[in-house]
């Protein structure tokens, strides 16, 4: 096992694979060996074999959120959005704080114009990373896209209070004030944006 790890660290992937496959034939129930094989194939950029080994590992640890997340990432790289969605969703179900899975799911629903579902994931992201403005802007954007303009405006205003220098937020405030016909507020935010 340790020799396989050394070969992996030295980027002698073929030798590492050979060692871990021998070890896997000796102790087929070892989840660590299955993980190492999958991980080596990822490092070797052999996504198809990596998917195969992660799926084998998943039969042993079906609720491991990291394995599910890694499979989702591989399926996303292979442009298999359905499988990526299923894996990320399962990973989220078991451990809803892996930010990459949360953001992928949110963006997946935005891409498919299902903003109500996207909103749930971006709200979760704001709980996980409360100081990250990107998630707060996405929450406001989802409100705007589902037609909840007052809620969107309130979100943008809250963001503006916390981050008065953020130009993206100011642009959205100008835009939403235009959409709502709030000329005075639009003018005020436009001046701030010019500054």
mmCIF file with all atom_site columns, C-alpha atoms in Angstrom:
data_model
loop_
_atom_site.group_PDB
_atom_site.id
_atom_site.type_symbol
_atom_site.label_atom_id
_atom_site.label_alt_id
_atom_site.label_comp_id
_atom_site.label_asym_id
_atom_site.label_entity_id
_atom_site.label_seq_id
_atom_site.pdbx_PDB_ins_code
_atom_site.Cartn_x
_atom_site.Cartn_y
_atom_site.Cartn_z
_atom_site.occupancy
_atom_site.B_iso_or_equiv
_atom_site.pdbx_formal_charge
_atom_site.auth_seq_id
_atom_site.auth_comp_id
_atom_site.auth_asym_id
_atom_site.auth_atom_id
_atom_site.pdbx_PDB_model_num
ATOM 1   C CA . UNK A 1 1   ? 0.000   0.000  0.000   1.00 0.00 ? 1   UNK A CA 1
ATOM 2   C CA . UNK A 1 2   ? 2.706   2.456  0.993   1.00 0.00 ? 2   UNK A CA 1
ATOM 3   C CA . UNK A 1 3   ? 4.751   1.630  -2.098  1.00 0.00 ? 3   UNK A CA 1
ATOM 4   C CA . UNK A 1 4   ? 1.662   2.390  -4.196  1.00 0.00 ? 4   UNK A CA 1
ATOM 5   C CA . UNK A 1 5   ? 1.299   5.758  -2.449  1.00 0.00 ? 5   UNK A CA 1
ATOM 6   C CA . UNK A 1 6   ? 4.956   6.555  -3.114  1.00 0.00 ? 6   UNK A CA 1
ATOM 7   C CA . UNK A 1 7   ? 4.552   5.683  -6.796  1.00 0.00 ? 7   UNK A CA 1
ATOM 8   C CA . UNK A 1 8   ? 1.437   7.858  -6.931  1.00 0.00 ? 8   UNK A CA 1
ATOM 9   C CA . UNK A 1 9   ? 3.298   10.782 -5.361  1.00 0.00 ? 9   UNK A CA 1
ATOM 10  C CA . UNK A 1 10  ? 6.154   10.295 -7.837  1.00 0.00 ? 10  UNK A CA 1
ATOM 11  C CA . UNK A 1 11  ? 3.572   10.326 -10.657 1.00 0.00 ? 11  UNK A CA 1
ATOM 12  C CA . UNK A 1 12  ? 4.487   6.782  -11.672 1.00 0.00 ? 12  UNK A CA 1
ATOM 13  C CA . UNK A 1 13  ? 0.814   6.115  -12.232 1.00 0.00 ? 13  UNK A CA 1
ATOM 14  C CA . UNK A 1 14  ? 1.134   2.878  -14.197 1.00 0.00 ? 14  UNK A CA 1
ATOM 15  C CA . UNK A 1 15  ? 3.258   1.315  -11.472 1.00 0.00 ? 15  UNK A CA 1
ATOM 16  C CA . UNK A 1 16  ? 0.916   2.622  -8.748  1.00 0.00 ? 16  UNK A CA 1
ATOM 17  C CA . UNK A 1 17  ? -2.101  1.179  -10.580 1.00 0.00 ? 17  UNK A CA 1
ATOM 18  C CA . UNK A 1 18  ? -0.367  -2.166 -10.918 1.00 0.00 ? 18  UNK A CA 1
ATOM 19  C CA . UNK A 1 19  ? 0.466   -2.243 -7.199  1.00 0.00 ? 19  UNK A CA 1
ATOM 20  C CA . UNK A 1 20  ? -3.013  -1.242 -6.070  1.00 0.00 ? 20  UNK A CA 1
ATOM 21  C CA . UNK A 1 21  ? -4.652  -3.742 -8.435  1.00 0.00 ? 21  UNK A CA 1
ATOM 22  C CA . UNK A 1 22  ? -2.514  -6.521 -6.948  1.00 0.00 ? 22  UNK A CA 1
ATOM 23  C CA . UNK A 1 23  ? -3.498  -5.333 -3.486  1.00 0.00 ? 23  UNK A CA 1
ATOM 24  C CA . UNK A 1 24  ? -7.148  -5.144 -4.525  1.00 0.00 ? 24  UNK A CA 1
ATOM 25  C CA . UNK A 1 25  ? -7.065  -8.778 -5.679  1.00 0.00 ? 25  UNK A CA 1
ATOM 26  C CA . UNK A 1 26  ? -5.673  -9.761 -2.251  1.00 0.00 ? 26  UNK A CA 1
ATOM 27  C CA . UNK A 1 27  ? -8.141  -7.691 -0.202  1.00 0.00 ? 27  UNK A CA 1
ATOM 28  C CA . UNK A 1 28  ? -11.091 -6.933 -2.504  1.00 0.00 ? 28  UNK A CA 1
ATOM 29  C CA . UNK A 1 29  ? -13.211 -5.429 0.284   1.00 0.00 ? 29  UNK A CA 1
ATOM 30  C CA . UNK A 1 30  ? -10.700 -2.633 1.014   1.00 0.00 ? 30  UNK A CA 1
ATOM 31  C CA . UNK A 1 31  ? -12.341 0.722  0.396   1.00 0.00 ? 31  UNK A CA 1
ATOM 32  C CA . UNK A 1 32  ? -8.978  2.469  0.754   1.00 0.00 ? 32  UNK A CA 1
ATOM 33  C CA . UNK A 1 33  ? -7.524  0.534  -2.163  1.00 0.00 ? 33  UNK A CA 1
ATOM 34  C CA . UNK A 1 34  ? -10.584 1.202  -4.327  1.00 0.00 ? 34  UNK A CA 1
ATOM 35  C CA . UNK A 1 35  ? -10.317 4.900  -3.520  1.00 0.00 ? 35  UNK A CA 1
ATOM 36  C CA . UNK A 1 36  ? -6.604  4.991  -4.374  1.00 0.00 ? 36  UNK A CA 1
ATOM 37  C CA . UNK A 1 37  ? -7.237  3.330  -7.736  1.00 0.00 ? 37  UNK A CA 1
ATOM 38  C CA . UNK A 1 38  ? -10.007 5.794  -8.573  1.00 0.00 ? 38  UNK A CA 1
ATOM 39  C CA . UNK A 1 39  ? -7.884  8.731  -7.440  1.00 0.00 ? 39  UNK A CA 1
ATOM 40  C CA . UNK A 1 40  ? -4.865  7.618  -9.497  1.00 0.00 ? 40  UNK A CA 1
ATOM 41  C CA . UNK A 1 41  ? -7.013  7.393  -12.620 1.00 0.00 ? 41  UNK A CA 1
ATOM 42  C CA . UNK A 1 42  ? -8.283  10.931 -11.907 1.00 0.00 ? 42  UNK A CA 1
ATOM 43  C CA . UNK A 1 43  ? -4.700  12.176 -11.586 1.00 0.00 ? 43  UNK A CA 1
ATOM 44  C CA . UNK A 1 44  ? -3.818  10.331 -14.790 1.00 0.00 ? 44  UNK A CA 1
ATOM 45  C CA . UNK A 1 45  ? -6.794  12.077 -16.474 1.00 0.00 ? 45  UNK A CA 1
ATOM 46  C CA . UNK A 1 46  ? -8.432  8.756  -17.321 1.00 0.00 ? 46  UNK A CA 1
ATOM 47  C CA . UNK A 1 47  ? -11.980 9.708  -16.393 1.00 0.00 ? 47  UNK A CA 1
ATOM 48  C CA . UNK A 1 48  ? -13.639 6.546  -17.688 1.00 0.00 ? 48  UNK A CA 1
ATOM 49  C CA . UNK A 1 49  ? -11.554 4.258  -15.482 1.00 0.00 ? 49  UNK A CA 1
ATOM 50  C CA . UNK A 1 50  ? -11.854 6.682  -12.573 1.00 0.00 ? 50  UNK A CA 1
ATOM 51  C CA . UNK A 1 51  ? -15.653 6.552  -12.896 1.00 0.00 ? 51  UNK A CA 1
ATOM 52  C CA . UNK A 1 52  ? -15.509 2.758  -12.988 1.00 0.00 ? 52  UNK A CA 1
ATOM 53  C CA . UNK A 1 53  ? -13.432 2.561  -9.787  1.00 0.00 ? 53  UNK A CA 1
ATOM 54  C CA . UNK A 1 54  ? -15.481 5.211  -7.979  1.00 0.00 ? 54  UNK A CA 1
ATOM 55  C CA . UNK A 1 55  ? -18.627 3.258  -8.865  1.00 0.00 ? 55  UNK A CA 1
ATOM 56  C CA . UNK A 1 56  ? -17.049 0.125  -7.406  1.00 0.00 ? 56  UNK A CA 1
ATOM 57  C CA . UNK A 1 57  ? -16.200 2.100  -4.288  1.00 0.00 ? 57  UNK A CA 1
ATOM 58  C CA . UNK A 1 58  ? -19.757 3.434  -4.152  1.00 0.00 ? 58  UNK A CA 1
ATOM 59  C CA . UNK A 1 59  ? -21.096 -0.117 -3.868  1.00 0.00 ? 59  UNK A CA 1
ATOM 60  C CA . UNK A 1 60  ? -19.108 -0.419 -0.616  1.00 0.00 ? 60  UNK A CA 1
ATOM 61  C CA . UNK A 1 61  ? -19.832 3.069  0.779   1.00 0.00 ? 61  UNK A CA 1
ATOM 62  C CA . UNK A 1 62  ? -23.084 4.179  -0.890  1.00 0.00 ? 62  UNK A CA 1
ATOM 63  C CA . UNK A 1 63  ? -23.623 7.159  1.405   1.00 0.00 ? 63  UNK A CA 1
ATOM 64  C CA . UNK A 1 64  ? -20.145 8.695  1.302   1.00 0.00 ? 64  UNK A CA 1
ATOM 65  C CA . UNK A 1 65  ? -20.708 12.318 0.200   1.00 0.00 ? 65  UNK A CA 1
ATOM 66  C CA . UNK A 1 66  ? -17.127 12.777 -1.004  1.00 0.00 ? 66  UNK A CA 1
ATOM 67  C CA . UNK A 1 67  ? -17.277 9.751  -3.282  1.00 0.00 ? 67  UNK A CA 1
ATOM 68  C CA . UNK A 1 68  ? -20.628 10.938 -4.633  1.00 0.00 ? 68  UNK A CA 1
ATOM 69  C CA . UNK A 1 69  ? -19.208 14.433 -5.144  1.00 0.00 ? 69  UNK A CA 1
ATOM 70  C CA . UNK A 1 70  ? -16.117 13.075 -6.929  1.00 0.00 ? 70  UNK A CA 1
ATOM 71  C CA . UNK A 1 71  ? -18.310 10.984 -9.217  1.00 0.00 ? 71  UNK A CA 1
ATOM 72  C CA . UNK A 1 72  ? -20.448 14.039 -9.944  1.00 0.00 ? 72  UNK A CA 1
ATOM 73  C CA . UNK A 1 73  ? -17.345 15.998 -10.863 1.00 0.00 ? 73  UNK A CA 1
ATOM 74  C CA . UNK A 1 74  ? -16.171 13.263 -13.217 1.00 0.00 ? 74  UNK A CA 1
ATOM 75  C CA . UNK A 1 75  ? -19.565 12.995 -14.887 1.00 0.00 ? 75  UNK A CA 1
ATOM 76  C CA . UNK A 1 76  ? -19.633 16.790 -15.280 1.00 0.00 ? 76  UNK A CA 1
ATOM 77  C CA . UNK A 1 77  ? -16.200 16.650 -16.961 1.00 0.00 ? 77  UNK A CA 1
ATOM 78  C CA . UNK A 1 78  ? -17.580 13.989 -19.288 1.00 0.00 ? 78  UNK A CA 1
ATOM 79  C CA . UNK A 1 79  ? -20.606 16.235 -20.061 1.00 0.00 ? 79  UNK A CA 1
ATOM 80  C CA . UNK A 1 80  ? -23.040 13.707 -18.594 1.00 0.00 ? 80  UNK A CA 1
ATOM 81  C CA . UNK A 1 81  ? -25.226 16.276 -16.851 1.00 0.00 ? 81  UNK A CA 1
ATOM 82  C CA . UNK A 1 82  ? -27.894 13.812 -15.748 1.00 0.00 ? 82  UNK A CA 1
ATOM 83  C CA . UNK A 1 83  ? -25.441 11.589 -13.904 1.00 0.00 ? 83  UNK A CA 1
ATOM 84  C CA . UNK A 1 84  ? -23.556 14.610 -12.540 1.00 0.00 ? 84  UNK A CA 1
ATOM 85  C CA . UNK A 1 85  ? -26.838 16.019 -11.237 1.00 0.00 ? 85  UNK A CA 1
ATOM 86  C CA . UNK A 1 86  ? -27.749 12.715 -9.555  1.00 0.00 ? 86  UNK A CA 1
ATOM 87  C CA . UNK A 1 87  ? -24.343 12.362 -7.891  1.00 0.00 ? 87  UNK A CA 1
ATOM 88  C CA . UNK A 1 88  ? -24.177 15.978 -6.710  1.00 0.00 ? 88  UNK A CA 1
ATOM 89  C CA . UNK A 1 89  ? -27.738 15.775 -5.414  1.00 0.00 ? 89  UNK A CA 1
ATOM 90  C CA . UNK A 1 90  ? -26.970 12.610 -3.446  1.00 0.00 ? 90  UNK A CA 1
ATOM 91  C CA . UNK A 1 91  ? -23.776 14.153 -2.090  1.00 0.00 ? 91  UNK A CA 1
ATOM 92  C CA . UNK A 1 92  ? -25.772 17.215 -1.030  1.00 0.00 ? 92  UNK A CA 1
ATOM 93  C CA . UNK A 1 93  ? -28.407 15.019 0.593   1.00 0.00 ? 93  UNK A CA 1
ATOM 94  C CA . UNK A 1 94  ? -25.850 13.310 2.817   1.00 0.00 ? 94  UNK A CA 1
ATOM 95  C CA . UNK A 1 95  ? -23.631 16.324 3.490   1.00 0.00 ? 95  UNK A CA 1
ATOM 96  C CA . UNK A 1 96  ? -25.155 19.650 2.421   1.00 0.00 ? 96  UNK A CA 1
ATOM 97  C CA . UNK A 1 97  ? -22.059 21.789 2.972   1.00 0.00 ? 97  UNK A CA 1
ATOM 98  C CA . UNK A 1 98  ? -19.747 20.788 0.121   1.00 0.00 ? 98  UNK A CA 1
ATOM 99  C CA . UNK A 1 99  ? -19.719 24.186 -1.559  1.00 0.00 ? 99  UNK A CA 1
ATOM 100 C CA . UNK A 1 100 ? -18.783 22.911 -4.996  1.00 0.00 ? 100 UNK A CA 1
ATOM 101 C CA . UNK A 1 101 ? -21.820 20.592 -5.026  1.00 0.00 ? 101 UNK A CA 1
ATOM 102 C CA . UNK A 1 102 ? -24.128 23.307 -3.671  1.00 0.00 ? 102 UNK A CA 1
ATOM 103 C CA . UNK A 1 103 ? -22.990 25.857 -6.259  1.00 0.00 ? 103 UNK A CA 1
ATOM 104 C CA . UNK A 1 104 ? -23.112 23.320 -9.125  1.00 0.00 ? 104 UNK A CA 1
ATOM 105 C CA . UNK A 1 105 ? -26.694 22.417 -8.233  1.00 0.00 ? 105 UNK A CA 1
ATOM 106 C CA . UNK A 1 106 ? -27.703 26.073 -7.993  1.00 0.00 ? 106 UNK A CA 1
ATOM 107 C CA . UNK A 1 107 ? -26.133 26.885 -11.349 1.00 0.00 ? 107 UNK A CA 1
ATOM 108 C CA . UNK A 1 108 ? -27.683 23.755 -12.887 1.00 0.00 ? 108 UNK A CA 1
ATOM 109 C CA . UNK A 1 109 ? -31.153 25.028 -11.994 1.00 0.00 ? 109 UNK A CA 1
ATOM 110 C CA . UNK A 1 110 ? -30.334 28.563 -13.188 1.00 0.00 ? 110 UNK A CA 1
ATOM 111 C CA . UNK A 1 111 ? -29.178 27.111 -16.508 1.00 0.00 ? 111 UNK A CA 1
ATOM 112 C CA . UNK A 1 112 ? -32.454 25.199 -16.762 1.00 0.00 ? 112 UNK A CA 1
ATOM 113 C CA . UNK A 1 113 ? -34.395 28.322 -15.694 1.00 0.00 ? 113 UNK A CA 1
ATOM 114 C CA . UNK A 1 114 ? -35.842 26.691 -12.565 1.00 0.00 ? 114 UNK A CA 1
ATOM 115 C CA . UNK A 1 115 ? -35.092 29.647 -10.334 1.00 0.00 ? 115 UNK A CA 1
ATOM 116 C CA . UNK A 1 116 ? -37.202 28.527 -7.357  1.00 0.00 ? 116 UNK A CA 1
ATOM 117 C CA . UNK A 1 117 ? -35.011 25.427 -6.964  1.00 0.00 ? 117 UNK A CA 1
ATOM 118 C CA . UNK A 1 118 ? -31.813 27.395 -7.624  1.00 0.00 ? 118 UNK A CA 1
ATOM 119 C CA . UNK A 1 119 ? -32.832 29.797 -4.867  1.00 0.00 ? 119 UNK A CA 1
ATOM 120 C CA . UNK A 1 120 ? -32.782 26.976 -2.286  1.00 0.00 ? 120 UNK A CA 1
ATOM 121 C CA . UNK A 1 121 ? -29.178 26.110 -3.114  1.00 0.00 ? 121 UNK A CA 1
ATOM 122 C CA . UNK A 1 122 ? -27.944 29.698 -3.181  1.00 0.00 ? 122 UNK A CA 1
ATOM 123 C CA . UNK A 1 123 ? -29.641 30.383 0.154   1.00 0.00 ? 123 UNK A CA 1
ATOM 124 C CA . UNK A 1 124 ? -27.795 27.354 1.541   1.00 0.00 ? 124 UNK A CA 1
ATOM 125 C CA . UNK A 1 125 ? -24.560 28.727 0.062   1.00 0.00 ? 125 UNK A CA 1
ATOM 126 C CA . UNK A 1 126 ? -25.088 32.035 1.889   1.00 0.00 ? 126 UNK A CA 1
ATOM 127 C CA . UNK A 1 127 ? -25.417 30.098 5.149   1.00 0.00 ? 127 UNK A CA 1
ATOM 128 C CA . UNK A 1 128 ? -22.204 28.185 4.482   1.00 0.00 ? 128 UNK A CA 1
ATOM 129 C CA . UNK A 1 129 ? -20.230 31.227 3.295   1.00 0.00 ? 129 UNK A CA 1
ATOM 130 C CA . UNK A 1 130 ? -22.038 34.264 4.740   1.00 0.00 ? 130 UNK A CA 1
ATOM 131 C CA . UNK A 1 131 ? -19.294 36.712 3.742   1.00 0.00 ? 131 UNK A CA 1
ATOM 132 C CA . UNK A 1 132 ? -19.196 35.614 0.098   1.00 0.00 ? 132 UNK A CA 1
ATOM 133 C CA . UNK A 1 133 ? -21.107 38.269 -1.870  1.00 0.00 ? 133 UNK A CA 1
ATOM 134 C CA . UNK A 1 134 ? -21.518 36.042 -4.942  1.00 0.00 ? 134 UNK A CA 1
ATOM 135 C CA . UNK A 1 135 ? -24.122 33.837 -3.230  1.00 0.00 ? 135 UNK A CA 1
ATOM 136 C CA . UNK A 1 136 ? -26.078 36.831 -1.916  1.00 0.00 ? 136 UNK A CA 1
ATOM 137 C CA . UNK A 1 137 ? -26.193 38.294 -5.429  1.00 0.00 ? 137 UNK A CA 1
ATOM 138 C CA . UNK A 1 138 ? -27.393 34.946 -6.792  1.00 0.00 ? 138 UNK A CA 1
ATOM 139 C CA . UNK A 1 139 ? -30.199 34.827 -4.197  1.00 0.00 ? 139 UNK A CA 1
ATOM 140 C CA . UNK A 1 140 ? -31.307 38.337 -5.216  1.00 0.00 ? 140 UNK A CA 1
ATOM 141 C CA . UNK A 1 141 ? -31.040 37.415 -8.892  1.00 0.00 ? 141 UNK A CA 1
ATOM 142 C CA . UNK A 1 142 ? -33.244 34.346 -8.399  1.00 0.00 ? 142 UNK A CA 1
ATOM 143 C CA . UNK A 1 143 ? -35.881 36.465 -6.658  1.00 0.00 ? 143 UNK A CA 1
ATOM 144 C CA . UNK A 1 144 ? -35.779 38.910 -9.576  1.00 0.00 ? 144 UNK A CA 1
ATOM 145 C CA . UNK A 1 145 ? -36.095 36.158 -12.164 1.00 0.00 ? 145 UNK A CA 1
ATOM 146 C CA . UNK A 1 146 ? -39.120 34.576 -10.492 1.00 0.00 ? 146 UNK A CA 1
ATOM 147 C CA . UNK A 1 147 ? -40.811 37.994 -10.428 1.00 0.00 ? 147 UNK A CA 1
ATOM 148 C CA . UNK A 1 148 ? -40.426 38.748 -6.699  1.00 0.00 ? 148 UNK A CA 1
ATOM 149 C CA . UNK A 1 149 ? -39.060 42.227 -7.434  1.00 0.00 ? 149 UNK A CA 1
ATOM 150 C CA . UNK A 1 150 ? -39.637 43.689 -3.984  1.00 0.00 ? 150 UNK A CA 1
ATOM 151 C CA . UNK A 1 151 ? -37.814 40.771 -2.354  1.00 0.00 ? 151 UNK A CA 1
ATOM 152 C CA . UNK A 1 152 ? -35.000 41.089 -4.898  1.00 0.00 ? 152 UNK A CA 1
ATOM 153 C CA . UNK A 1 153 ? -34.750 44.822 -4.251  1.00 0.00 ? 153 UNK A CA 1
ATOM 154 C CA . UNK A 1 154 ? -34.564 44.221 -0.514  1.00 0.00 ? 154 UNK A CA 1
ATOM 155 C CA . UNK A 1 155 ? -31.789 41.644 -1.027  1.00 0.00 ? 155 UNK A CA 1
ATOM 156 C CA . UNK A 1 156 ? -29.818 44.045 -3.216  1.00 0.00 ? 156 UNK A CA 1
ATOM 157 C CA . UNK A 1 157 ? -30.289 46.833 -0.653  1.00 0.00 ? 157 UNK A CA 1
ATOM 158 C CA . UNK A 1 158 ? -29.070 44.564 2.151   1.00 0.00 ? 158 UNK A CA 1
ATOM 159 C CA . UNK A 1 159 ? -26.021 43.666 0.084   1.00 0.00 ? 159 UNK A CA 1
ATOM 160 C CA . UNK A 1 160 ? -25.392 47.345 -0.687  1.00 0.00 ? 160 UNK A CA 1
ATOM 161 C CA . UNK A 1 161 ? -25.458 48.197 3.032   1.00 0.00 ? 161 UNK A CA 1
ATOM 162 C CA . UNK A 1 162 ? -22.841 45.511 3.740   1.00 0.00 ? 162 UNK A CA 1
ATOM 163 C CA . UNK A 1 163 ? -20.753 46.175 0.619   1.00 0.00 ? 163 UNK A CA 1
ATOM 164 C CA . UNK A 1 164 ? -21.334 49.787 -0.490  1.00 0.00 ? 164 UNK A CA 1
ATOM 165 C CA . UNK A 1 165 ? -18.422 49.684 -2.967  1.00 0.00 ? 165 UNK A CA 1
ATOM 166 C CA . UNK A 1 166 ? -19.731 46.683 -4.924  1.00 0.00 ? 166 UNK A CA 1
ATOM 167 C CA . UNK A 1 167 ? -20.486 47.968 -8.430  1.00 0.00 ? 167 UNK A CA 1
ATOM 168 C CA . UNK A 1 168 ? -22.293 44.810 -9.540  1.00 0.00 ? 168 UNK A CA 1
ATOM 169 C CA . UNK A 1 169 ? -24.839 45.243 -6.759  1.00 0.00 ? 169 UNK A CA 1
ATOM 170 C CA . UNK A 1 170 ? -25.283 48.925 -7.653  1.00 0.00 ? 170 UNK A CA 1
ATOM 171 C CA . UNK A 1 171 ? -25.883 48.018 -11.310 1.00 0.00 ? 171 UNK A CA 1
ATOM 172 C CA . UNK A 1 172 ? -28.603 45.578 -10.254 1.00 0.00 ? 172 UNK A CA 1
ATOM 173 C CA . UNK A 1 173 ? -30.149 48.178 -7.949  1.00 0.00 ? 173 UNK A CA 1
ATOM 174 C CA . UNK A 1 174 ? -30.286 50.684 -10.831 1.00 0.00 ? 174 UNK A CA 1
ATOM 175 C CA . UNK A 1 175 ? -31.802 48.006 -13.061 1.00 0.00 ? 175 UNK A CA 1
ATOM 176 C CA . UNK A 1 176 ? -34.438 46.886 -10.555 1.00 0.00 ? 176 UNK A CA 1
ATOM 177 C CA . UNK A 1 177 ? -35.387 50.479 -9.709  1.00 0.00 ? 177 UNK A CA 1
ATOM 178 C CA . UNK A 1 178 ? -35.870 51.050 -13.452 1.00 0.00 ? 178 UNK A CA 1
ATOM 179 C CA . UNK A 1 179 ? -38.057 47.935 -13.690 1.00 0.00 ? 179 UNK A CA 1
ATOM 180 C CA . UNK A 1 180 ? -40.128 49.066 -10.691 1.00 0.00 ? 180 UNK A CA 1
ATOM 181 C CA . UNK A 1 181 ? -40.365 52.689 -11.917 1.00 0.00 ? 181 UNK A CA 1
ATOM 182 C CA . UNK A 1 182 ? -38.600 54.126 -8.866  1.00 0.00 ? 182 UNK A CA 1
ATOM 183 C CA . UNK A 1 183 ? -36.980 57.171 -10.481 1.00 0.00 ? 183 UNK A CA 1
ATOM 184 C CA . UNK A 1 184 ? -35.626 58.870 -7.321  1.00 0.00 ? 184 UNK A CA 1
ATOM 185 C CA . UNK A 1 185 ? -34.009 55.710 -6.019  1.00 0.00 ? 185 UNK A CA 1
ATOM 186 C CA . UNK A 1 186 ? -32.650 54.901 -9.471  1.00 0.00 ? 186 UNK A CA 1
ATOM 187 C CA . UNK A 1 187 ? -31.076 58.345 -9.658  1.00 0.00 ? 187 UNK A CA 1
ATOM 188 C CA . UNK A 1 188 ? -29.508 57.941 -6.202  1.00 0.00 ? 188 UNK A CA 1
ATOM 189 C CA . UNK A 1 189 ? -28.021 54.538 -7.029  1.00 0.00 ? 189 UNK A CA 1
ATOM 190 C CA . UNK A 1 190 ? -26.869 55.775 -10.457 1.00 0.00 ? 190 UNK A CA 1
ATOM 191 C CA . UNK A 1 191 ? -24.896 58.573 -8.779  1.00 0.00 ? 191 UNK A CA 1
ATOM 192 C CA . UNK A 1 192 ? -23.272 56.090 -6.410  1.00 0.00 ? 192 UNK A CA 1
ATOM 193 C CA . UNK A 1 193 ? -22.443 53.849 -9.340  1.00 0.00 ? 193 UNK A CA 1
ATOM 194 C CA . UNK A 1 194 ? -20.773 56.731 -11.217 1.00 0.00 ? 194 UNK A CA 1
ATOM 195 C CA . UNK A 1 195 ? -18.704 57.526 -8.096  1.00 0.00 ? 195 UNK A CA 1
#
